[in-house]
Every structure is written in C-alpha cells, then in structure tokens.
Coordinates of C-alpha atoms and ligand atoms in Angstrom, one line a residue:
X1 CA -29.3 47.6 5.6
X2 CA -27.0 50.1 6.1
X3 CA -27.5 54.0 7.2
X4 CA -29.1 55.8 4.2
X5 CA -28.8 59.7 3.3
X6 CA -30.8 61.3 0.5
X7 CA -28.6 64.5 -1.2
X8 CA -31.5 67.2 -2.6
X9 CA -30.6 70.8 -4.8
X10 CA -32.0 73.8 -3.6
X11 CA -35.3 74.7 -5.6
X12 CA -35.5 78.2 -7.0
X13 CA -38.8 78.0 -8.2
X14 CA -42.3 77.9 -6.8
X15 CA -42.7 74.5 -8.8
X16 CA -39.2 73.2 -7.5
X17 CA -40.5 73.8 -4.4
X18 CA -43.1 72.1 -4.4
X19 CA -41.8 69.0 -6.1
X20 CA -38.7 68.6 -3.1
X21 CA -41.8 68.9 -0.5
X22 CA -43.3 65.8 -2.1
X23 CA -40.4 63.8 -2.7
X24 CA -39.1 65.0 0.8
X25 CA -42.5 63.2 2.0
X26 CA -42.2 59.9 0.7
X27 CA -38.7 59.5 1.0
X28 CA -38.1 60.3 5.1
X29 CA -40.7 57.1 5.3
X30 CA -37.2 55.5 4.8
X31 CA -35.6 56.8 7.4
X32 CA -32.6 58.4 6.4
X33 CA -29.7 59.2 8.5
X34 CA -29.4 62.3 7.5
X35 CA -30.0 64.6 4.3
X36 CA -27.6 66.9 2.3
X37 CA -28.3 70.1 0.7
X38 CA -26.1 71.1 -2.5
X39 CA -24.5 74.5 -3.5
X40 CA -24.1 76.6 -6.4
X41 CA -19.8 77.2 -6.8
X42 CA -19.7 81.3 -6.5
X43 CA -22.6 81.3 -4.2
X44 CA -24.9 81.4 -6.5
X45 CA -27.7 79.5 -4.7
X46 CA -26.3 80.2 -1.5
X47 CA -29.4 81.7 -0.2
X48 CA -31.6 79.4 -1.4
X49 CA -29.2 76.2 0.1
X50 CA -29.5 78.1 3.3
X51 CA -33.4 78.5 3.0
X52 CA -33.8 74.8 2.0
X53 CA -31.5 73.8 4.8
X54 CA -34.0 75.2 7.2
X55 CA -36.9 74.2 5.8
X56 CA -36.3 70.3 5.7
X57 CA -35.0 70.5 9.5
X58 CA -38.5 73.0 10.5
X59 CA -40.9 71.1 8.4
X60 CA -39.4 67.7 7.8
X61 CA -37.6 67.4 11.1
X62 CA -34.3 66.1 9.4
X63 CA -31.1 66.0 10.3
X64 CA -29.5 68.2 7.3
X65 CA -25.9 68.3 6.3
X66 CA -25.5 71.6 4.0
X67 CA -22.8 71.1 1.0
X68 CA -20.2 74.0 1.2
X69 CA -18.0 74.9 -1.8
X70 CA -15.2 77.1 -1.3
X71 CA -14.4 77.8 -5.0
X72 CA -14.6 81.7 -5.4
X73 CA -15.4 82.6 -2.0
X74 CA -13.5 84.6 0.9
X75 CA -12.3 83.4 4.2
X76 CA -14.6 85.7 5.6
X77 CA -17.7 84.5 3.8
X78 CA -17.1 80.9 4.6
X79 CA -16.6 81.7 8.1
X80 CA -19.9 83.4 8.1
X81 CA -21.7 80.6 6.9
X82 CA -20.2 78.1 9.1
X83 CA -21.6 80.4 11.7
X84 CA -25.2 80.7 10.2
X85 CA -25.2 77.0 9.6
X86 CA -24.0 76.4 13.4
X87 CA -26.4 78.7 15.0
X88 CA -29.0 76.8 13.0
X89 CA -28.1 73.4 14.3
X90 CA -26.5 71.6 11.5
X91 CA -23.7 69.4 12.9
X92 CA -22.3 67.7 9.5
X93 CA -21.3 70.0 6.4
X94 CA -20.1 68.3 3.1
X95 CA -16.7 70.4 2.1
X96 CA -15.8 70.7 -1.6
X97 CA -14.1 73.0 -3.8
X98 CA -17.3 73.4 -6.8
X99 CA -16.0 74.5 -10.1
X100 CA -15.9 78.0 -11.1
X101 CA -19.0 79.5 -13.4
X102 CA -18.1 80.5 -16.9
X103 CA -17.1 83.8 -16.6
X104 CA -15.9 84.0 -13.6
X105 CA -12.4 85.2 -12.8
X106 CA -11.1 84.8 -9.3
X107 CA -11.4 81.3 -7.4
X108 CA -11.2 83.0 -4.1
X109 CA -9.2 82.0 -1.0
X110 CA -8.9 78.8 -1.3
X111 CA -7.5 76.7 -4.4
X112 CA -8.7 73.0 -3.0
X113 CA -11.2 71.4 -0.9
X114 CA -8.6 70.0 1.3
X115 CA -7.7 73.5 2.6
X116 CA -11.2 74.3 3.0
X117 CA -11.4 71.2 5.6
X118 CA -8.5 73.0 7.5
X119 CA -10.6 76.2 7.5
X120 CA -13.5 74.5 9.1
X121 CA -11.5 73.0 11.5
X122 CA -9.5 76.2 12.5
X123 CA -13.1 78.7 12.2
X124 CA -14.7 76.0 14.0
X125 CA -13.3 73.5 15.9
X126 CA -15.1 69.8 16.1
X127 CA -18.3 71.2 15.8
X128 CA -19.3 69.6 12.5
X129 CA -18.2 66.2 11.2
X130 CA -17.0 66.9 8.0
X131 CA -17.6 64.6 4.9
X132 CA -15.6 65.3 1.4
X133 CA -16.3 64.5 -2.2
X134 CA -14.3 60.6 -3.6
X135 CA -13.8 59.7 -7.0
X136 CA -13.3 56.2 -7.0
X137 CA -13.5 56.2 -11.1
X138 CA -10.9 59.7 -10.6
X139 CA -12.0 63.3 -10.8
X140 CA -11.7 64.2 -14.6
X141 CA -9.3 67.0 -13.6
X142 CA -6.8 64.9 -12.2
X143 CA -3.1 65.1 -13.2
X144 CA -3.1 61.0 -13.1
X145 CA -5.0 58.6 -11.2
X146 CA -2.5 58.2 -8.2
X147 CA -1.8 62.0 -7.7
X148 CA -5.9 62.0 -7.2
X149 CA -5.4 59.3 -4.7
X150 CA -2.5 61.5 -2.5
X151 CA -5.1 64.2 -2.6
X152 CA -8.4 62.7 -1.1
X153 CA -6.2 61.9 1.4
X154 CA -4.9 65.3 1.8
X155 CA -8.7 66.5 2.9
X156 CA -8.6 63.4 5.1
X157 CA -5.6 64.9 6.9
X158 CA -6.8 68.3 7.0
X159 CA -9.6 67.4 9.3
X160 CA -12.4 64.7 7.0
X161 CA -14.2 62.5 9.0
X162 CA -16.3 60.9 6.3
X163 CA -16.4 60.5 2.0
X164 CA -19.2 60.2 0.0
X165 CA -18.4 59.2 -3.6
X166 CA -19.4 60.1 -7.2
X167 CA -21.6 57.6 -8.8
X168 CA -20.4 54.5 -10.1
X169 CA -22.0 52.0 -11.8
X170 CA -19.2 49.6 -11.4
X171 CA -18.6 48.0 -8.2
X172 CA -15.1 47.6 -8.5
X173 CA -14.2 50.8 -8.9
X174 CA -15.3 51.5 -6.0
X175 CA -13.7 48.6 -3.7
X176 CA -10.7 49.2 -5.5
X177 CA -10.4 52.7 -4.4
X178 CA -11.2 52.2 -0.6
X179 CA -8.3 49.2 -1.2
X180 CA -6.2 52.0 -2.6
X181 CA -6.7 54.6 0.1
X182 CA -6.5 51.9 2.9
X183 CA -3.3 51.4 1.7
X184 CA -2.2 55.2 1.8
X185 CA -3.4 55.2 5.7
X186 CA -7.1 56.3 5.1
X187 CA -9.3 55.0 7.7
X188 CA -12.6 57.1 7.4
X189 CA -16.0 55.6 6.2
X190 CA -16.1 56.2 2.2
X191 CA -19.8 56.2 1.5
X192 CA -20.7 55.3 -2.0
X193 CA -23.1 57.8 -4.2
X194 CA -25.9 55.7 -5.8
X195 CA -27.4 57.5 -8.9
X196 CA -30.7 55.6 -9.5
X197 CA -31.4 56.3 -13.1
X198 CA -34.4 58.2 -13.6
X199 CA -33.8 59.9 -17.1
X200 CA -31.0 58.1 -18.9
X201 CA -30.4 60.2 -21.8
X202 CA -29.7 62.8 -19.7
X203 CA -27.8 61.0 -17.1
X204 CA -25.6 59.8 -20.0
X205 CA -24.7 63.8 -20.8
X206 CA -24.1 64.5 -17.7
X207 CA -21.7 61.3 -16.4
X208 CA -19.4 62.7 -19.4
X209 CA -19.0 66.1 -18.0
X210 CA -18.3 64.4 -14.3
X211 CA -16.2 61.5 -15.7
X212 CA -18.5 58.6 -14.6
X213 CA -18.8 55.8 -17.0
X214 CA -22.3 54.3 -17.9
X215 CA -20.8 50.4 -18.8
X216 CA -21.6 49.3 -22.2
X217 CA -24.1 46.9 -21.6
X218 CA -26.2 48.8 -19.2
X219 CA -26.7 51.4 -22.5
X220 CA -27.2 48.1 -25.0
X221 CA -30.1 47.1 -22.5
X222 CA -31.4 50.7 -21.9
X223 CA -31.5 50.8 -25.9
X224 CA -32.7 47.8 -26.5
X225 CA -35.7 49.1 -24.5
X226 CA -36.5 52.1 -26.9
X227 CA -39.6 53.9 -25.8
X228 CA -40.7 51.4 -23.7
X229 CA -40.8 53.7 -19.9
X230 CA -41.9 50.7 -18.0
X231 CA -39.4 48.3 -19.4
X232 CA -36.7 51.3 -19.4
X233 CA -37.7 52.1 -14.9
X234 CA -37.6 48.1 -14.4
X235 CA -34.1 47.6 -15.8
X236 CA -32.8 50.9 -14.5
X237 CA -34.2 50.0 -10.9
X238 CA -32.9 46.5 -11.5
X239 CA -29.2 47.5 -12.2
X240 CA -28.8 50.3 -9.3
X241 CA -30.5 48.1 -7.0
X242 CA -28.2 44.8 -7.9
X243 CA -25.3 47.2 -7.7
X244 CA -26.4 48.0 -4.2
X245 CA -26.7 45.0 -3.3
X246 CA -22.8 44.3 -4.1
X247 CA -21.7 47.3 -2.1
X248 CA -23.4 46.5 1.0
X249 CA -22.4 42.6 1.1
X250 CA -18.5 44.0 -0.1
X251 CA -18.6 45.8 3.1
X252 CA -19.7 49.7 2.1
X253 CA -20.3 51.8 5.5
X254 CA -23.7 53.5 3.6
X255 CA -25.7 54.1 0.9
X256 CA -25.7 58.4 -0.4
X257 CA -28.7 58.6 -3.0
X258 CA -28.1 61.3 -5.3
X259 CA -32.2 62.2 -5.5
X260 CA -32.6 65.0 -8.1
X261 CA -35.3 65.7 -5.4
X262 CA -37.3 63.0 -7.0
X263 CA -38.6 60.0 -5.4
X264 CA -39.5 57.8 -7.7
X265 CA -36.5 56.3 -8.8
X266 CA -34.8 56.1 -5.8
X267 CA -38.1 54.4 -3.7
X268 CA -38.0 52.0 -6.5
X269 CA -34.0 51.1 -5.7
X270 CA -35.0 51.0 -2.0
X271 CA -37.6 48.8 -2.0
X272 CA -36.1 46.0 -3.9
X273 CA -33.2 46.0 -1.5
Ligands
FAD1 P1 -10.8 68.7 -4.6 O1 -10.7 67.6 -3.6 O2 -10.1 70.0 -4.3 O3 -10.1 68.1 -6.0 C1 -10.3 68.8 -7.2 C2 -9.2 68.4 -8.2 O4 -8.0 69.0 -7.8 C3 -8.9 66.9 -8.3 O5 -8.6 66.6 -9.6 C4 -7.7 66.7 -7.4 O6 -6.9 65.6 -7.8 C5 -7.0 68.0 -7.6 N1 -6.2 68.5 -6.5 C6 -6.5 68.5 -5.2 N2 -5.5 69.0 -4.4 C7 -4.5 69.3 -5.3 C8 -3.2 69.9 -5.1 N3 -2.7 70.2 -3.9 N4 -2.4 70.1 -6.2 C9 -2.9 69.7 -7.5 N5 -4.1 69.2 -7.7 C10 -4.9 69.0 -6.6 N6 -20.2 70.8 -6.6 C11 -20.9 71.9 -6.2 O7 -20.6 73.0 -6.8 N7 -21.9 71.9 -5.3 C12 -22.2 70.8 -4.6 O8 -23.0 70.8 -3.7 C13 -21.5 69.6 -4.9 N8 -21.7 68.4 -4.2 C14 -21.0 67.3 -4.5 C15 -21.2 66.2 -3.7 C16 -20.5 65.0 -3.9 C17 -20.7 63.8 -3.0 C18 -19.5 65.0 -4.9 C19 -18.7 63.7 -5.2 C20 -19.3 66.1 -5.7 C21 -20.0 67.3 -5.5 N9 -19.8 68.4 -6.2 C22 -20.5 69.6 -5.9 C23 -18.9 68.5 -7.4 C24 -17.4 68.9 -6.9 O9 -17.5 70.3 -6.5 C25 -16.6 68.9 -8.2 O10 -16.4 67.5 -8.5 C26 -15.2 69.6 -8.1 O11 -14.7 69.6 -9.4 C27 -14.2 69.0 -7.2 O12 -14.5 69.1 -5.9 P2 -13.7 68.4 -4.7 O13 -14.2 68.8 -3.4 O14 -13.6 67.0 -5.0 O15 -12.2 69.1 -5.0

C-alpha cells in the first residue's frame, strides 16, 4: 500500500466541527502520511484553515499540510502566512492559485500558481516541500490541453516538489498525463486525488464545474440502483476502490483522498484495498 493523505475543509460551524473531529478519529486509524487543510480563494476562510491547521496537529497529532491560494491576495499577506504556518511547524504547504469569488475585482499579486511557488521559495527558502494542484483530465480553463501541460510544469520549475491531482475516475487519464509530463522533463511524484463517492448526485454537479468526468457506465449502474443507499455505497465503494487498485499496481507514488471530512466513504475504499 502506498503512503496515504486525507485532504479535510475548514468547518465554520459548531456542527462542522464536530463532524471533522469524528471523521479525523476514525480515519488517522489508517495512518496517513500526512493531512491537508483547504482554503477559501480571497481568504475567506483563512482564519478558520489556520485554526483547523492547529487543531488536527494539537489534538490529533498530525502532520498537516495547509492549502495556500494566492488568487486575490498580496505579497505581503502570503508572506505572512508562510510565517504563521512556519512558526507553527508545518513543513509541506499545497500552492494553488483558487478562483476568484463572484464579485470580486482584483486577483492580487499573483496571476498563477506557478509564481506563487517562486514566492514561497524566495519568502522561504526549502523550508516547506511544496506540492501543486494536476489535471490529468485538463483544468476547464485551459487554452488547450498541451498549453496546460507546459504549465504544470512551469510550478514544477518554479520550485514544486510534489502533485496531487483532481479526481479521476478513469485510470488512463491519469497514466497518460504522468506519460505526458515525463516526457516534458517532469520528474516529481504526481499523487492521484481519489474522490470516493459519497453523495453522487451531488458529486455529479460538482465534477461539471471542475471538469471531471463521471464515465457513462459508472452513472448507468449508479441509476440502475435508484433509491437503493446500500446497493448505491457498495457499487460506489466498489468502483473507487477497483480504480485504486489500478493506480497503485500502474505504479502511482500515493493515494490523496479528497474526504469532505467524512469517513465513511473513504474507510469503506480503504478497507477493501
Ligand atoms: P494554475 O496552475 O495557476 O492554473 C490555472 C489555469 O491557468 C490553468 O488552466 C492553466 O493552464 C492556466 N495557466 C497557468 N499558467 C499560465 C500562463 N502563464 N499563461 C496562461 N495560462 C496559464 N482551490 C481553492 O480555492 N482552495 C483549495 O484549498 C484548493 N485545493 C485544491 C487541491 C487540489 C489537489 C486541486 C487539484 C485543486 C484545488 N483547488 C483549490 C482548486 C484550484 O484552486 C482551481 O482548480 C484553480 O482554478 C486552479 O488552481 P491551480 O493551482 O491549478 O492554478
């Protein structure tokens, strides 16, 4: 089995709160490597990704990697962070540019995540081993498939040290893109993002606003299964799991889950692999 990391939102509420703690419990039984924290673009959780950031380190004793997006912030306030999150003895900090809130004008000092990478490295030196955000399927803002390619590896030569992907459910997108990158002189572990399914109505809304495709017969079977919840967590656990399964014997450095600070779906992966 290879090294595992669980990615977990901020919660804002006294519920939310409560509901991370829990699925923060069951899931360190596994062991992860490390955990990562996301952020709101336009820092508009950034107090609560710091809070969280503390707490699973304090309470849960995890190693925490907090996600940084530079869209709409300063030089100055990034470099802040970075200090906050140094001083608190984070090591690993998962660069990306966000998107910008409706509404809001400015996208700060920097336009990509590739020169945020070169911030980090200039504000701070080697201190933290920097991962960036893959799209081995292409980010849905691309100007064309190969132009995405030319910049992942950008933020790999602005300082990256490691890639954790969008979720996939299709194998060989993924090898394809490592293949692709490989071939462009990118050497760094490329970690695929594993979305086990817990709610697939909504995970089908939201894979068309990120630009991951659901294949055609994994929503035949999910449909097939109508209300059926049992039959529906099966085939859902099933799929991600078998999917898994390919990555790791095709050679994948890691599996990322992508939580949605719930445990249940991804336990349910992890436990058939
Ligand atoms: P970039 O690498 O900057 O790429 C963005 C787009 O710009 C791409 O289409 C790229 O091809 C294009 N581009 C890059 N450089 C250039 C250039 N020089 N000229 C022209 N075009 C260029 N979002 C959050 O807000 N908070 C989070 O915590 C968060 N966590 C994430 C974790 C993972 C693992 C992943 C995969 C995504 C995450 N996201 C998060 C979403 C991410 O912020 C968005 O997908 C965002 O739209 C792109 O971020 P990026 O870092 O990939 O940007």
């Amino acid at each position: 089995m290879p090294a595992i990391s669980f990615e977990f939102f901020p919660p804002k509420t006294e519920e939310q709160r409560v509901q991370l703690d829990a699925a923060v419990s069951r899931l360190k039984k596994s062991e992860p490597d490390y955990v990562s924290v996301t952020f709101g673009a336009g820092g508009s959780t950034l107090s609560y990704t710091d809070k969280t950031v503390k707490q699973l380190r304090q309470e849960h004793g995890l190693s925490v990697a907090p996600h940084l997006s530079c869209m709409g912030g300063t030089r100055a306030e990034i470099g802040e962070l970075l200090d906050t999150y140094k001083a608190s003895g984070c090591r690993r900090i998962v660069a990306l540019r966000g998107d910008l809130p409706s509404g809001m004008a400015t996208p700060g000092d920097f336009r990509y995540a590739a020169e945020l990478v070169g911030f980090i490295r200039e504000h701070s030196g080697d201190h933290f081993h920097i991962e960036v955000a893959a799209y081995p399927e292409t980010h849905p803002q691309a100007e064309n498939a190969l132009a995405d390619l030319r910049h992942f590896r950008d933020k790999v030569d602005a300082g990256a040290d490691g890639a954790i992907t969008q979720y996939f459910f299709n194998a060989d997108a993924y090898f394809r893109f490592v293949e692709d990158v490989t071939r462009l002189g990118v050497s760094i572990p490329i970690v695929p993002g594993i979305m086990p399914i817990a709610n697939f109505s909504q995970l089908r809304r939201f894979s068309e606003q990120c630009g991951a495709e659901i294949p055609r017969w994994i929503v035949k079977r999910m449909q097939a299964h109508g209300d059926d919840a049992a039959a529906v967590r099966e085939l859902a656990a099933d799929v991600v799991a078998e999917l898994c399964r390919r990555l790791i014997d095709g050679g994948a450095p890691g599996l990322h889950f992508y939580t949605i600070n719930r445990a249940r779906a991804t336990t349910a992966v992890l436990d058939r692999l």
